[in-house]
mmCIF file of C-alpha atoms and ligand atoms in Angstrom:
data_model
loop_
_atom_site.group_PDB
_atom_site.id
_atom_site.type_symbol
_atom_site.label_atom_id
_atom_site.label_comp_id
_atom_site.label_asym_id
_atom_site.label_seq_id
_atom_site.Cartn_x
_atom_site.Cartn_y
_atom_site.Cartn_z
ATOM 1 C CA MET N 94 6.564 106.004 19.386
ATOM 2 C CA LYS N 95 3.527 104.136 20.756
ATOM 3 C CA LYS N 96 3.418 100.394 19.960
ATOM 4 C CA TYR N 97 1.328 99.910 16.814
ATOM 5 C CA GLY N 98 0.179 96.839 14.898
ATOM 6 C CA PHE N 99 -0.198 96.674 11.130
ATOM 7 C CA LEU N 100 -2.637 94.058 9.803
ATOM 8 C CA PHE N 101 -2.444 93.192 6.135
ATOM 9 C CA ASP N 102 -5.000 91.590 3.866
ATOM 10 C CA LEU N 103 -3.240 89.272 1.399
ATOM 11 C CA ASP N 104 -4.902 89.183 -2.043
ATOM 12 C CA GLY N 105 -4.820 92.632 -3.607
ATOM 13 C CA VAL N 106 -2.624 94.146 -0.890
ATOM 14 C CA LEU N 107 0.589 92.077 -0.758
ATOM 15 C CA VAL N 108 0.200 90.064 -3.965
ATOM 16 C CA ASP N 109 -2.311 89.765 -6.813
ATOM 17 C CA THR N 110 -3.535 86.218 -6.394
ATOM 18 C CA ALA N 111 -6.936 87.194 -7.865
ATOM 19 C CA LYS N 112 -5.658 86.263 -11.355
ATOM 20 C CA TYR N 113 -4.892 82.698 -10.171
ATOM 21 C CA HIS N 114 -8.241 82.389 -8.380
ATOM 22 C CA TYR N 115 -9.788 83.512 -11.695
ATOM 23 C CA LEU N 116 -7.954 80.906 -13.776
ATOM 24 C CA ALA N 117 -9.041 78.099 -11.397
ATOM 25 C CA TRP N 118 -12.657 79.281 -11.101
ATOM 26 C CA LYS N 119 -12.842 79.792 -14.881
ATOM 27 C CA ARG N 120 -11.720 76.198 -15.432
ATOM 28 C CA LEU N 121 -14.468 74.981 -13.108
ATOM 29 C CA ALA N 122 -17.091 77.278 -14.648
ATOM 30 C CA ASP N 123 -16.177 76.047 -18.128
ATOM 31 C CA GLU N 124 -16.620 72.444 -16.990
ATOM 32 C CA LEU N 125 -20.001 73.355 -15.579
ATOM 33 C CA ASN N 126 -20.921 75.311 -18.748
ATOM 34 C CA ILE N 127 -21.459 78.495 -16.779
ATOM 35 C CA PRO N 128 -20.455 81.761 -18.458
ATOM 36 C CA PHE N 129 -17.861 83.482 -16.213
ATOM 37 C CA ASP N 130 -15.494 86.323 -17.072
ATOM 38 C CA GLU N 131 -12.977 88.615 -15.359
ATOM 39 C CA LYS N 132 -15.706 91.135 -14.549
ATOM 40 C CA ASP N 133 -17.654 88.436 -12.652
ATOM 41 C CA ASN N 134 -14.434 87.538 -10.882
ATOM 42 C CA GLU N 135 -14.388 90.994 -9.214
ATOM 43 C CA ARG N 136 -17.323 89.788 -7.096
ATOM 44 C CA LEU N 137 -15.186 86.973 -5.666
ATOM 45 C CA LYS N 138 -12.403 89.191 -4.243
ATOM 46 C CA GLY N 139 -12.173 88.830 -0.465
ATOM 47 C CA VAL N 140 -15.043 86.338 -0.452
ATOM 48 C CA SER N 141 -14.586 82.815 0.982
ATOM 49 C CA ARG N 142 -14.129 79.757 -1.256
ATOM 50 C CA MET N 143 -17.639 78.344 -0.728
ATOM 51 C CA ALA N 144 -19.285 81.798 -1.041
ATOM 52 C CA SER N 145 -17.362 82.278 -4.330
ATOM 53 C CA LEU N 146 -18.747 78.997 -5.698
ATOM 54 C CA GLU N 147 -22.243 80.068 -4.674
ATOM 55 C CA ILE N 148 -21.861 83.294 -6.676
ATOM 56 C CA ILE N 149 -20.811 81.314 -9.732
ATOM 57 C CA LEU N 150 -23.750 78.953 -9.361
ATOM 58 C CA GLU N 151 -26.044 81.918 -9.062
ATOM 59 C CA LEU N 152 -24.576 83.354 -12.290
ATOM 60 C CA GLY N 153 -25.425 80.014 -14.005
ATOM 61 C CA HIS N 154 -28.862 79.702 -12.296
ATOM 62 C CA ARG N 155 -27.700 76.357 -11.001
ATOM 63 C CA GLU N 156 -28.218 74.451 -7.781
ATOM 64 C CA MET N 157 -26.019 71.791 -6.166
ATOM 65 C CA SER N 158 -26.112 69.526 -3.158
ATOM 66 C CA PRO N 159 -23.695 70.305 -0.292
ATOM 67 C CA THR N 160 -21.560 67.253 -1.336
ATOM 68 C CA GLU N 161 -21.345 68.411 -4.935
ATOM 69 C CA LYS N 162 -20.358 71.910 -3.744
ATOM 70 C CA GLU N 163 -17.578 70.453 -1.588
ATOM 71 C CA THR N 164 -16.286 68.453 -4.581
ATOM 72 C CA CYS N 165 -16.247 71.580 -6.778
ATOM 73 C CA CYS N 166 -14.421 73.625 -4.131
ATOM 74 C CA THR N 167 -11.829 70.859 -3.723
ATOM 75 C CA ARG N 168 -11.251 70.668 -7.489
ATOM 76 C CA LYS N 169 -10.931 74.436 -7.831
ATOM 77 C CA ASN N 170 -8.506 74.541 -4.908
ATOM 78 C CA GLN N 171 -6.314 71.791 -6.403
ATOM 79 C CA TRP N 172 -5.910 73.864 -9.558
ATOM 80 C CA TYR N 173 -5.372 77.076 -7.575
ATOM 81 C CA VAL N 174 -2.673 75.445 -5.439
ATOM 82 C CA GLU N 175 -0.931 74.285 -8.652
ATOM 83 C CA TYR N 176 -0.761 77.913 -9.795
ATOM 84 C CA ILE N 177 0.385 79.417 -6.509
ATOM 85 C CA SER N 178 2.991 76.682 -5.982
ATOM 86 C CA ARG N 179 4.821 78.384 -8.851
ATOM 87 C CA LEU N 180 4.508 81.930 -7.375
ATOM 88 C CA LYS N 181 7.738 83.895 -7.434
ATOM 89 C CA LYS N 182 9.049 86.508 -5.035
ATOM 90 C CA GLU N 183 8.880 89.045 -7.928
ATOM 91 C CA GLU N 184 5.087 88.836 -7.732
ATOM 92 C CA LEU N 185 5.076 90.682 -4.435
ATOM 93 C CA LEU N 186 3.392 94.003 -5.179
ATOM 94 C CA PRO N 187 5.774 97.006 -5.524
ATOM 95 C CA GLY N 188 7.200 98.369 -2.248
ATOM 96 C CA VAL N 189 5.617 95.646 -0.069
ATOM 97 C CA GLU N 190 8.786 94.012 1.195
ATOM 98 C CA GLU N 191 10.502 97.343 1.941
ATOM 99 C CA PHE N 192 7.396 98.537 3.803
ATOM 100 C CA LEU N 193 7.151 95.357 5.883
ATOM 101 C CA ARG N 194 10.849 95.473 6.758
ATOM 102 C CA SER N 195 10.793 99.138 7.744
ATOM 103 C CA ALA N 196 7.646 98.594 9.865
ATOM 104 C CA ARG N 197 9.407 95.748 11.719
ATOM 105 C CA LYS N 198 12.479 97.951 12.212
ATOM 106 C CA ALA N 199 10.251 100.662 13.686
ATOM 107 C CA GLY N 200 8.929 98.101 16.226
ATOM 108 C CA VAL N 201 5.477 97.751 14.638
ATOM 109 C CA GLY N 202 3.762 94.349 15.159
ATOM 110 C CA ILE N 203 2.912 92.712 11.834
ATOM 111 C CA ALA N 204 -0.055 90.396 11.226
ATOM 112 C CA LEU N 205 -1.814 88.862 8.222
ATOM 113 C CA GLY N 206 -5.604 88.957 8.106
ATOM 114 C CA SER N 207 -6.817 87.001 5.113
ATOM 115 C CA ALA N 208 -9.808 84.864 4.136
ATOM 116 C CA SER N 209 -7.496 82.521 2.239
ATOM 117 C CA LYS N 210 -6.835 79.073 3.674
ATOM 118 C CA ASN N 211 -3.790 78.975 1.385
ATOM 119 C CA SER N 212 -2.152 82.042 3.046
ATOM 120 C CA PRO N 213 0.774 80.157 4.653
ATOM 121 C CA LEU N 214 1.785 78.605 1.294
ATOM 122 C CA ILE N 215 1.562 81.994 -0.462
ATOM 123 C CA LEU N 216 3.679 83.763 2.188
ATOM 124 C CA GLU N 217 6.208 80.944 1.983
ATOM 125 C CA ARG N 218 6.450 81.164 -1.820
ATOM 126 C CA LEU N 219 6.943 84.920 -1.569
ATOM 127 C CA GLY N 220 9.651 84.423 1.073
ATOM 128 C CA ILE N 221 8.063 86.799 3.595
ATOM 129 C CA THR N 222 6.808 84.416 6.323
ATOM 130 C CA PRO N 223 9.517 85.507 8.818
ATOM 131 C CA LEU N 224 8.346 89.138 8.529
ATOM 132 C CA PHE N 225 5.025 88.284 10.250
ATOM 133 C CA ASP N 226 4.470 88.073 14.009
ATOM 134 C CA ALA N 227 1.017 86.572 13.518
ATOM 135 C CA ILE N 228 -0.892 84.874 10.698
ATOM 136 C CA VAL N 229 -4.681 84.806 10.765
ATOM 137 C CA ASP N 230 -6.125 82.986 7.758
ATOM 138 C CA GLY N 231 -9.299 81.292 6.622
ATOM 139 C CA THR N 232 -8.540 78.249 8.764
ATOM 140 C CA ARG N 233 -8.745 80.324 11.945
ATOM 141 C CA VAL N 234 -11.839 82.449 11.397
ATOM 142 C CA HIS N 235 -15.470 81.482 11.043
ATOM 143 C CA ARG N 236 -17.054 84.777 10.064
ATOM 144 C CA ALA N 237 -16.153 86.491 6.793
ATOM 145 C CA LYS N 238 -15.340 90.202 6.419
ATOM 146 C CA PRO N 239 -17.105 92.632 6.986
ATOM 147 C CA ASP N 240 -17.226 90.787 10.311
ATOM 148 C CA PRO N 241 -14.172 92.019 12.249
ATOM 149 C CA GLU N 242 -13.221 88.546 13.573
ATOM 150 C CA VAL N 243 -10.112 88.152 11.352
ATOM 151 C CA PHE N 244 -8.635 91.481 12.445
ATOM 152 C CA LEU N 245 -9.649 91.217 16.119
ATOM 153 C CA THR N 246 -7.914 87.829 16.190
ATOM 154 C CA GLY N 247 -4.806 89.466 14.694
ATOM 155 C CA ALA N 248 -4.858 92.310 17.237
ATOM 156 C CA SER N 249 -5.216 89.763 20.032
ATOM 157 C CA ASP N 250 -2.279 87.722 18.653
ATOM 158 C CA LEU N 251 -0.206 90.913 18.604
ATOM 159 C CA LYS N 252 -1.453 91.686 22.135
ATOM 160 C CA LEU N 253 -2.501 95.189 21.060
ATOM 161 C CA PRO N 254 -5.744 97.110 21.578
ATOM 162 C CA PRO N 255 -7.734 97.671 18.333
ATOM 163 C CA ASP N 256 -7.164 101.407 18.316
ATOM 164 C CA HIS N 257 -3.416 100.790 18.083
ATOM 165 C CA CYS N 258 -3.949 98.718 14.948
ATOM 166 C CA VAL N 259 -3.971 99.777 11.309
ATOM 167 C CA VAL N 260 -5.564 97.532 8.677
ATOM 168 C CA PHE N 261 -4.449 97.607 5.037
ATOM 169 C CA GLU N 262 -7.195 96.398 2.704
ATOM 170 C CA ASP N 263 -8.193 96.440 -0.955
ATOM 171 C CA ALA N 264 -11.852 95.467 -0.451
ATOM 172 C CA ALA N 265 -14.680 97.627 0.873
ATOM 173 C CA ALA N 266 -15.783 94.735 3.108
ATOM 174 C CA GLY N 267 -12.320 94.679 4.690
ATOM 175 C CA ILE N 268 -12.466 98.431 5.412
ATOM 176 C CA GLU N 269 -15.832 97.926 7.108
ATOM 177 C CA ALA N 270 -14.395 95.001 9.085
ATOM 178 C CA ALA N 271 -11.512 97.196 10.329
ATOM 179 C CA HIS N 272 -13.850 99.966 11.431
ATOM 180 C CA ARG N 273 -16.278 97.525 13.081
ATOM 181 C CA GLY N 274 -13.297 96.185 15.035
ATOM 182 C CA GLY N 275 -12.392 99.746 16.189
ATOM 183 C CA MET N 276 -9.254 99.910 13.992
ATOM 184 C CA HIS N 277 -7.787 102.422 11.590
ATOM 185 C CA ALA N 278 -8.266 101.523 7.924
ATOM 186 C CA VAL N 279 -5.950 102.212 5.005
ATOM 187 C CA GLY N 280 -7.405 101.443 1.582
ATOM 188 C CA ILE N 281 -5.033 100.102 -1.043
ATOM 189 C CA GLY N 282 -6.322 100.812 -4.529
ATOM 190 C CA ASP N 283 -9.281 102.694 -5.963
ATOM 191 C CA PRO N 284 -10.388 105.719 -3.799
ATOM 192 C CA GLU N 285 -13.945 105.413 -5.125
ATOM 193 C CA ILE N 286 -14.387 101.778 -4.063
ATOM 194 C CA LEU N 287 -12.556 102.492 -0.789
ATOM 195 C CA ALA N 288 -14.273 105.783 0.055
ATOM 196 C CA ALA N 289 -14.965 104.613 3.635
ATOM 197 C CA ALA N 290 -11.255 104.146 4.419
ATOM 198 C CA ASP N 291 -9.469 106.714 6.636
ATOM 199 C CA ILE N 292 -6.860 107.198 3.905
ATOM 200 C CA VAL N 293 -6.327 105.531 0.519
ATOM 201 C CA LEU N 294 -2.954 104.760 -1.046
ATOM 202 C CA PRO N 295 -2.310 103.482 -4.593
ATOM 203 C CA GLY N 296 0.156 100.922 -3.120
ATOM 204 C CA PHE N 297 3.294 100.745 -0.978
ATOM 205 C CA ALA N 298 5.922 101.987 -3.426
ATOM 206 C CA GLY N 299 7.754 104.939 -1.858
ATOM 207 C CA ILE N 300 5.462 104.942 1.215
ATOM 208 C CA THR N 301 7.044 105.144 4.682
ATOM 209 C CA VAL N 302 5.666 103.958 8.016
ATOM 210 C CA GLN N 303 5.887 107.504 9.355
ATOM 211 C CA GLN N 304 3.860 108.890 6.429
ATOM 212 C CA VAL N 305 1.079 106.395 7.110
ATOM 213 C CA LEU N 306 0.970 107.184 10.843
ATOM 214 C CA THR N 307 1.040 110.938 10.184
ATOM 215 C CA LYS N 308 -1.739 110.778 7.550
ATOM 216 C CA LEU N 309 -3.861 108.815 10.045
ATOM 217 C CA GLY N 310 -3.157 111.453 12.697
ATOM 218 C CA LEU N 311 -1.509 108.894 14.984
ATOM 219 C CA GLU N 312 1.991 110.409 15.329
HETATM 220 P P1 B16 B 238 -8.887 80.271 -0.509
HETATM 221 P P2 B16 B 238 -7.955 87.878 0.915
HETATM 222 C C1 B16 B 238 -9.332 85.961 -0.425
HETATM 223 O O1 B16 B 238 -8.115 86.526 -0.024
HETATM 224 C C2 B16 B 238 -9.508 86.130 -1.939
HETATM 225 O O2 B16 B 238 -9.596 87.508 -2.288
HETATM 226 C C3 B16 B 238 -10.771 85.442 -2.400
HETATM 227 O O3 B16 B 238 -10.914 85.606 -3.793
HETATM 228 C C4 B16 B 238 -10.697 83.949 -2.020
HETATM 229 O O4 B16 B 238 -11.887 83.279 -2.407
HETATM 230 C C5 B16 B 238 -10.499 83.861 -0.496
HETATM 231 O O5 B16 B 238 -9.324 84.538 -0.127
HETATM 232 C C6 B16 B 238 -10.405 82.407 -0.026
HETATM 233 O O6 B16 B 238 -9.232 81.847 -0.570
HETATM 234 O O7 B16 B 238 -9.746 79.586 -1.477
HETATM 235 O O8 B16 B 238 -7.410 80.261 -0.855
HETATM 236 O O9 B16 B 238 -9.104 79.802 0.936
HETATM 237 O O10 B16 B 238 -8.315 89.055 0.010
HETATM 238 O O11 B16 B 238 -8.915 87.751 2.094
HETATM 239 O O12 B16 B 238 -6.509 87.825 1.271
HETATM 240 MG MG1 MG B 239 -8.078 91.389 -0.606
#
């Protein structure tokens, strides 16, 4: 088998942290008297912390100085970190650990490609840090998806050319980022939202590495 790299988004692919982001943003929005519900929260998925706050301010037709924005982001993150500090291994999405372990066994390079600056803490809480050869998170990238920077950095860490890399993503912007980086893209979730992906899977339960490579026409 050729040497391949698998690059995983975090939120929505390995674990559902969106519910904790929601609780923390909701607390902030309530303090600011801005109406914010779970439907609004969908717009924040895969988006950076500051860009998320800007969406919330837009929903409330509010403006803030850069310093006030920084303060709000810090407060939200303190609450978010409290929630994820209590994350349990059981919150890994179904089939994820088995899939990561079998990919490693097959000699596939494994990288994380996430916008979250809290990625190392989340992987640690889930007990899967040692399964990764490279971790690219929001502290290492400057351009958000759909810019391919996060995945190109991962491919470079794995020392693999982009066309040997497969990205697993739950957000349309992440699928676009994979393609713009010259990589294969597997959508995890809703086939309608992820129509641009090369293939779409409902999740990792019962999925083998060979099945993914075959469906992508790679092996
Ligand atoms: P943080 P992903 C993203 O994770 C989340 O989907 C998004 O809601 C969040 O705002 C972003 O990380 C930044 O997270 O505030 O922890 O740095 O989907 O790119 O794994
Ligand atoms: Mg995601």
